[in-house]
Coordinates of C-alpha atoms in Angstrom, one line a residue:
M27 CA 0.4 -7.8 -19.2
F28 CA 0.8 -8.3 -15.4
R29 CA 0.9 -4.5 -14.2
L30 CA 3.1 -4.8 -10.9
M31 CA 6.2 -3.3 -12.1
E32 CA 4.8 -0.7 -14.4
K33 CA 2.5 0.8 -11.5
I34 CA 5.5 0.7 -9.1
T35 CA 7.6 2.7 -11.6
K36 CA 4.7 5.1 -12.0
G37 CA 4.6 5.6 -8.2
Q38 CA 1.1 4.0 -8.0
V39 CA 0.2 1.5 -5.4
Y40 CA -0.5 -2.1 -6.6
I41 CA -3.4 -3.5 -4.6
V42 CA -3.9 -7.2 -4.4
A43 CA -7.1 -9.2 -3.1
E44 CA -6.1 -12.2 -1.4
M45 CA -8.8 -15.0 -1.8
S46 CA -6.8 -17.7 0.2
A47 CA -9.5 -20.0 1.9
N48 CA -12.3 -17.6 1.3
H49 CA -14.0 -19.6 -1.6
G50 CA -15.3 -21.9 1.0
E51 CA -14.7 -24.9 -1.0
K52 CA -17.0 -23.8 -3.9
L53 CA -15.7 -22.6 -7.3
E54 CA -18.7 -20.2 -7.8
N55 CA -17.7 -18.2 -4.5
G56 CA -14.1 -18.0 -5.9
L57 CA -15.3 -16.6 -9.3
E58 CA -17.4 -14.3 -7.5
I59 CA -14.7 -12.9 -5.2
V60 CA -12.8 -12.1 -8.5
R61 CA -15.8 -10.2 -9.8
R62 CA -16.5 -8.4 -6.6
A63 CA -12.7 -7.5 -6.0
A64 CA -12.4 -6.3 -9.5
E65 CA -15.5 -4.0 -8.7
A66 CA -13.8 -2.9 -5.7
G67 CA -10.7 -1.6 -7.3
A68 CA -8.3 -4.3 -6.8
D69 CA -5.4 -4.5 -9.5
C70 CA -4.9 -8.2 -8.8
V71 CA -6.6 -11.3 -7.2
K72 CA -4.2 -13.6 -5.6
I73 CA -4.9 -17.5 -4.8
Q74 CA -2.5 -20.3 -3.4
T75 CA -1.3 -23.2 -5.2
Y76 CA -0.8 -26.3 -2.8
T77 CA -2.2 -29.5 -1.8
A78 CA -2.3 -30.6 1.8
D79 CA 0.2 -33.3 0.8
T80 CA 2.7 -30.8 -0.8
L81 CA 2.5 -28.7 2.4
T82 CA 2.6 -31.4 5.2
I83 CA 1.9 -35.0 6.0
D84 CA -1.3 -36.4 7.5
C85 CA -0.3 -37.0 11.0
D86 CA -2.1 -36.2 14.1
N87 CA 0.7 -36.3 16.7
E88 CA 1.7 -33.2 18.9
Y89 CA 3.9 -31.7 16.1
F90 CA 1.2 -31.4 13.5
R91 CA -1.7 -29.9 15.7
I92 CA -2.2 -26.4 16.1
K93 CA -2.1 -25.2 19.6
E94 CA -3.1 -21.6 19.6
G95 CA -4.8 -19.0 17.7
L96 CA -7.6 -18.8 15.3
W97 CA -7.1 -22.6 14.1
A98 CA -6.3 -24.2 17.4
G99 CA -7.0 -27.8 17.8
R100 CA -6.7 -28.6 14.0
T101 CA -4.2 -30.7 12.4
L102 CA -2.1 -29.0 9.5
Y103 CA -3.2 -31.4 7.1
D104 CA -6.9 -31.0 8.0
L105 CA -6.7 -27.2 7.7
Y106 CA -4.8 -27.2 4.4
Q107 CA -7.4 -29.7 3.0
E108 CA -10.2 -27.1 3.6
A109 CA -8.1 -24.0 2.8
G110 CA -6.4 -25.1 -0.3
T111 CA -7.8 -24.0 -3.8
P112 CA -8.3 -27.1 -6.0
W113 CA -5.8 -27.0 -9.0
E114 CA -8.6 -27.8 -11.3
W115 CA -10.2 -24.6 -10.7
Q116 CA -7.4 -22.4 -10.9
G117 CA -7.4 -22.0 -14.8
R118 CA -11.0 -20.9 -14.5
I119 CA -10.1 -18.4 -11.8
K120 CA -7.4 -17.0 -14.0
Q121 CA -9.7 -16.6 -16.8
E122 CA -12.3 -14.8 -14.6
C123 CA -9.5 -12.5 -13.7
E124 CA -8.8 -11.9 -17.4
N125 CA -12.6 -11.3 -18.1
C126 CA -12.7 -8.6 -15.1
G127 CA -9.6 -6.8 -16.2
V128 CA -7.6 -7.7 -13.0
D129 CA -4.2 -9.4 -12.7
F130 CA -4.0 -13.2 -11.5
L131 CA -1.5 -14.1 -9.1
S132 CA -0.8 -17.3 -7.1
T133 CA 1.4 -18.4 -4.3
P134 CA 3.3 -21.7 -5.2
F135 CA 4.4 -23.7 -2.1
D136 CA 6.7 -26.3 -4.0
S137 CA 8.2 -26.8 -7.4
T138 CA 5.3 -28.8 -8.7
A139 CA 3.0 -25.8 -8.1
V140 CA 5.4 -23.6 -9.9
D141 CA 5.4 -26.0 -12.8
F142 CA 1.6 -26.0 -12.8
L143 CA 1.5 -22.2 -12.8
E144 CA 4.0 -22.1 -15.5
G145 CA 1.5 -24.0 -17.6
L146 CA -1.2 -21.8 -16.7
G147 CA 0.8 -18.7 -17.9
C148 CA 1.3 -17.2 -14.5
E149 CA 3.1 -13.9 -15.0
A150 CA 4.5 -13.5 -11.4
Y151 CA 5.1 -15.4 -8.4
K152 CA 4.3 -14.6 -4.6
I153 CA 6.2 -16.4 -2.0
A154 CA 4.5 -16.7 1.4
S155 CA 6.0 -15.5 4.7
F156 CA 6.3 -19.2 6.0
E157 CA 8.3 -20.2 2.7
L158 CA 10.7 -17.2 3.1
V159 CA 13.3 -19.6 4.3
D160 CA 12.6 -22.2 1.4
I161 CA 15.4 -20.9 -0.6
P162 CA 15.3 -23.9 -3.2
L163 CA 11.7 -22.9 -3.9
I164 CA 12.6 -19.2 -4.2
E165 CA 15.5 -20.1 -6.5
Y166 CA 13.2 -22.3 -8.6
A167 CA 10.4 -19.7 -8.9
A168 CA 12.9 -16.9 -9.7
S169 CA 14.5 -18.8 -12.3
K170 CA 11.5 -18.4 -14.4
G171 CA 12.4 -14.9 -15.0
K172 CA 9.1 -13.4 -13.7
P173 CA 8.5 -10.8 -10.8
M174 CA 8.9 -12.0 -7.4
I175 CA 6.9 -10.8 -4.5
I176 CA 8.3 -12.1 -1.2
S177 CA 6.4 -11.6 2.1
C178 CA 8.8 -11.3 4.9
G179 CA 6.7 -12.2 7.9
M180 CA 8.7 -13.7 10.8
G181 CA 11.9 -12.8 8.7
S182 CA 15.1 -11.8 10.2
V183 CA 17.4 -9.3 8.2
E184 CA 19.5 -12.4 7.4
E185 CA 16.6 -14.5 6.2
I186 CA 15.2 -11.6 3.9
Q187 CA 18.7 -11.1 2.7
D188 CA 19.0 -14.7 1.8
A189 CA 15.8 -14.6 -0.2
V190 CA 16.7 -11.7 -2.2
D191 CA 20.2 -13.1 -2.9
A192 CA 18.5 -16.3 -4.2
C193 CA 16.5 -14.3 -6.7
R194 CA 19.6 -12.4 -7.8
R195 CA 21.7 -15.6 -8.2
Q196 CA 19.0 -16.5 -10.9
G197 CA 19.4 -13.3 -12.7
N198 CA 16.2 -12.0 -11.5
D199 CA 16.1 -8.5 -10.1
Q200 CA 12.3 -8.0 -10.3
I201 CA 11.9 -8.3 -6.6
V202 CA 9.2 -6.7 -4.4
L203 CA 9.4 -7.4 -0.5
L204 CA 6.3 -7.1 1.5
K205 CA 6.5 -6.1 5.2
C206 CA 4.0 -8.5 7.0
C207 CA 3.2 -9.6 10.5
S208 CA 2.3 -13.3 10.7
E209 CA -0.4 -12.9 13.1
Y210 CA -4.0 -13.6 12.2
P211 CA -5.4 -10.9 12.8
A212 CA -2.3 -8.8 13.5
D213 CA -2.1 -6.5 16.4
F214 CA -1.2 -2.9 15.4
E215 CA 1.6 -2.5 18.1
D216 CA 3.2 -5.7 16.4
M217 CA 3.2 -4.5 12.8
R218 CA 6.2 -2.3 12.9
L219 CA 5.3 -0.4 9.7
R220 CA 8.6 1.9 9.9
N221 CA 10.2 -1.2 8.7
I222 CA 8.9 -0.4 5.3
P223 CA 11.2 2.3 4.3
D224 CA 14.1 0.6 6.2
M225 CA 13.6 -2.3 4.1
M226 CA 13.6 -0.3 1.0
K227 CA 16.8 1.4 2.0
R228 CA 18.4 -1.9 3.5
F229 CA 17.6 -4.3 0.6
Q230 CA 17.5 -1.8 -2.3
V231 CA 14.2 -3.2 -3.6
P232 CA 10.7 -1.9 -3.7
T233 CA 8.5 -2.7 -0.5
G234 CA 5.0 -3.2 0.2
L235 CA 2.8 -4.5 3.0
S236 CA 0.9 -7.6 3.4
D237 CA -1.6 -6.6 5.8
H238 CA -3.4 -9.0 8.2
S239 CA -4.8 -6.3 10.7
L240 CA -8.4 -5.4 10.8
G241 CA -9.7 -2.4 8.9
S242 CA -7.7 -0.1 6.3
L243 CA -5.7 2.1 8.7
A244 CA -2.6 0.1 8.6
A245 CA -2.8 -0.1 4.9
V246 CA -3.1 3.7 4.4
V247 CA -0.3 4.3 6.9
G248 CA 1.8 1.8 5.1
V249 CA 1.5 3.6 1.8
S250 CA 2.3 6.9 3.7
L251 CA 5.6 5.2 4.7
G252 CA 6.4 4.3 1.1
A253 CA 4.5 0.8 0.4
C254 CA 4.2 0.2 -3.2
V255 CA 2.0 -2.9 -2.8
V256 CA -1.0 -3.6 -0.5
E257 CA -2.2 -7.0 0.0
K258 CA -5.4 -7.7 2.0
H259 CA -7.6 -10.9 2.5
F260 CA -10.9 -10.4 0.6
C261 CA -14.1 -12.3 1.3
L262 CA -17.7 -12.2 0.3
S263 CA -18.9 -11.9 3.8
R264 CA -17.6 -12.7 7.1
E265 CA -20.8 -14.4 7.9
M266 CA -19.6 -17.2 5.5
K267 CA -17.2 -18.9 7.7
T268 CA -13.7 -20.1 6.3
P269 CA -10.4 -20.4 7.9
D270 CA -9.5 -16.8 6.8
S271 CA -12.9 -15.0 7.0
A272 CA -12.5 -13.6 10.5
F273 CA -9.6 -11.2 9.4
S274 CA -10.7 -10.7 5.9
M275 CA -12.2 -7.5 4.3
E276 CA -15.7 -7.5 2.7
P277 CA -16.1 -5.9 -0.7
E278 CA -17.5 -2.5 0.7
E279 CA -14.6 -2.4 3.1
F280 CA -12.2 -3.2 0.4
A281 CA -13.6 -0.6 -1.8
R282 CA -13.1 2.1 1.0
M283 CA -9.6 1.2 1.5
V284 CA -8.9 1.4 -2.2
E285 CA -10.3 4.8 -2.3
D286 CA -8.3 5.8 0.8
I287 CA -5.1 4.6 -0.7
R288 CA -5.8 6.3 -3.9
T289 CA -6.4 9.5 -1.9
A290 CA -3.3 8.9 -0.1
E291 CA -1.4 8.6 -3.6
R292 CA -2.6 12.1 -4.3
L293 CA -1.4 13.5 -1.0
L294 CA 2.0 11.8 -1.4
V295 CA 3.1 13.5 -4.7
P296 CA 7.0 14.2 -4.7
P297 CA 8.3 17.2 -3.1
S298 CA 7.7 20.6 -4.6
Y299 CA 7.5 24.1 -3.3
E300 CA 5.7 25.3 -6.3
L301 CA 2.1 26.8 -5.7
S302 CA -0.9 25.2 -7.1
G303 CA -3.2 27.3 -9.2
R304 CA -5.5 27.8 -6.2
E305 CA -2.8 28.6 -3.8
R306 CA -1.7 31.5 -6.3
E307 CA -5.4 32.6 -6.1
S308 CA -5.1 33.0 -2.5
M309 CA -1.8 34.8 -2.4
V310 CA -4.0 38.0 -2.5
F311 CA -5.1 37.4 0.9
R312 CA -1.6 37.6 2.7
R313 CA -0.6 40.4 4.7
S314 CA 0.9 43.4 3.1
L315 CA 1.8 47.1 4.1
F316 CA -1.1 49.6 3.9
A317 CA -1.9 53.1 5.0
V318 CA -4.1 52.8 7.8
R319 CA -4.8 56.7 8.1
D320 CA -4.7 59.5 5.6
I321 CA -1.2 60.5 5.1
G322 CA -0.1 64.0 3.8
E323 CA 2.6 64.9 1.2
G324 CA 5.9 64.9 3.0
E325 CA 4.5 63.5 6.1
C326 CA 6.7 60.6 7.7
L327 CA 5.4 57.0 7.9
T328 CA 5.0 55.8 11.4
A329 CA 3.4 52.7 13.3
E330 CA 0.3 54.7 13.9
N331 CA -0.2 55.5 10.0
I332 CA 1.0 52.3 8.3
R333 CA 0.5 48.6 9.2
C334 CA 0.9 45.1 7.8
V335 CA -2.8 43.8 7.3
R336 CA -4.7 41.7 4.8
P337 CA -5.0 41.7 1.7
G338 CA -1.6 41.4 -0.3
Y339 CA -1.6 44.2 -2.6
G340 CA 1.2 46.3 -0.8
A341 CA 4.9 45.9 -0.1
K342 CA 5.9 42.8 1.7
P343 CA 5.8 42.8 5.6
K344 CA 9.6 42.1 5.8
D345 CA 10.1 45.6 4.3
Y346 CA 8.1 47.4 7.0
S347 CA 11.2 48.8 8.8
D348 CA 12.3 50.2 5.4
F349 CA 9.3 52.3 5.2
L350 CA 9.2 53.7 8.9
G351 CA 10.4 57.1 9.2
K352 CA 10.5 57.9 5.5
P353 CA 8.5 61.1 4.1
V354 CA 6.0 60.3 1.4
K355 CA 6.1 61.9 -2.1
R356 CA 2.3 62.5 -2.3
T357 CA -0.8 62.2 -0.4
I358 CA -1.8 58.7 0.4
P359 CA -5.5 57.9 1.4
R360 CA -6.4 55.6 4.1
G361 CA -6.7 52.0 2.6
T362 CA -3.9 52.5 0.0
P363 CA -1.3 49.7 -0.5
L364 CA 2.3 50.9 -0.1
S365 CA 5.1 50.6 -2.5
P366 CA 8.6 51.7 -2.5
E367 CA 8.1 54.5 -5.1
M368 CA 5.9 56.3 -2.7
I369 CA 8.8 57.2 -0.2

């Protein structure tokens, strides 16, 4: 049972470890990523289902060559050939996810990939930011009636709405949007995490974060702003160079992020002004009204013989003025808490 919607309903953050190209073209690395991600506390391991030919064409002219960034100088076809996860591996990776107790998820990039994943029994679909505008793909994936996680990097309000509407036209309301900055790695000032609560309100769907920044700070801040899903790239080691390793988390870093997110969940319980048990125990150390001198029977209370001090066994400080100037019915020794029946 795919746990995404169940966890969201319970107010728990669903944490996705993105394998992407970090298998380094070796199946055993991919399987080890599953095992290590499960140990680190991931709820899900995500891969991508495409071939270079389903994404682009093998062409070396200026339109198909990457000019800037991490992959500058490479052709799209060459990059996708290296980064892709062979389809013949994917059933084995899904089985390893089941063995390790984590969900399996993939990003299809065309209808043939959706059909292939349907054959594997994939229980949800992730739409990549770059495919946000591929409405036919979104409609086809949504038509399978499974949860749709849609990354919104580079997306305008209109484009995001188009994607949401595409799902709903297929009768599929199981939609989760992910705020995303499509930079690799993403700079903090470009991430605009306050979009998370805005997207929740604007599109009326749960919203999470696909985080390409370095470290776990953005993920924890995103959770504090309401993110119900956090997706981070996961690698065995950044020393193992792949197209995605430079902005991926190693297992120990991912585990610390998971721990921080789970701590943030504990900090972000629904609003309540009820005292905790330990707070109730601390009430005794509040200020209250005490005699600070011996006070004789019939003597009036003054600023010199009563004060608001700790602990909290006496009358409340807000009643201080009601006590001033009143004679007492009996002798009150210094250090006695005051109560209304004394005056």
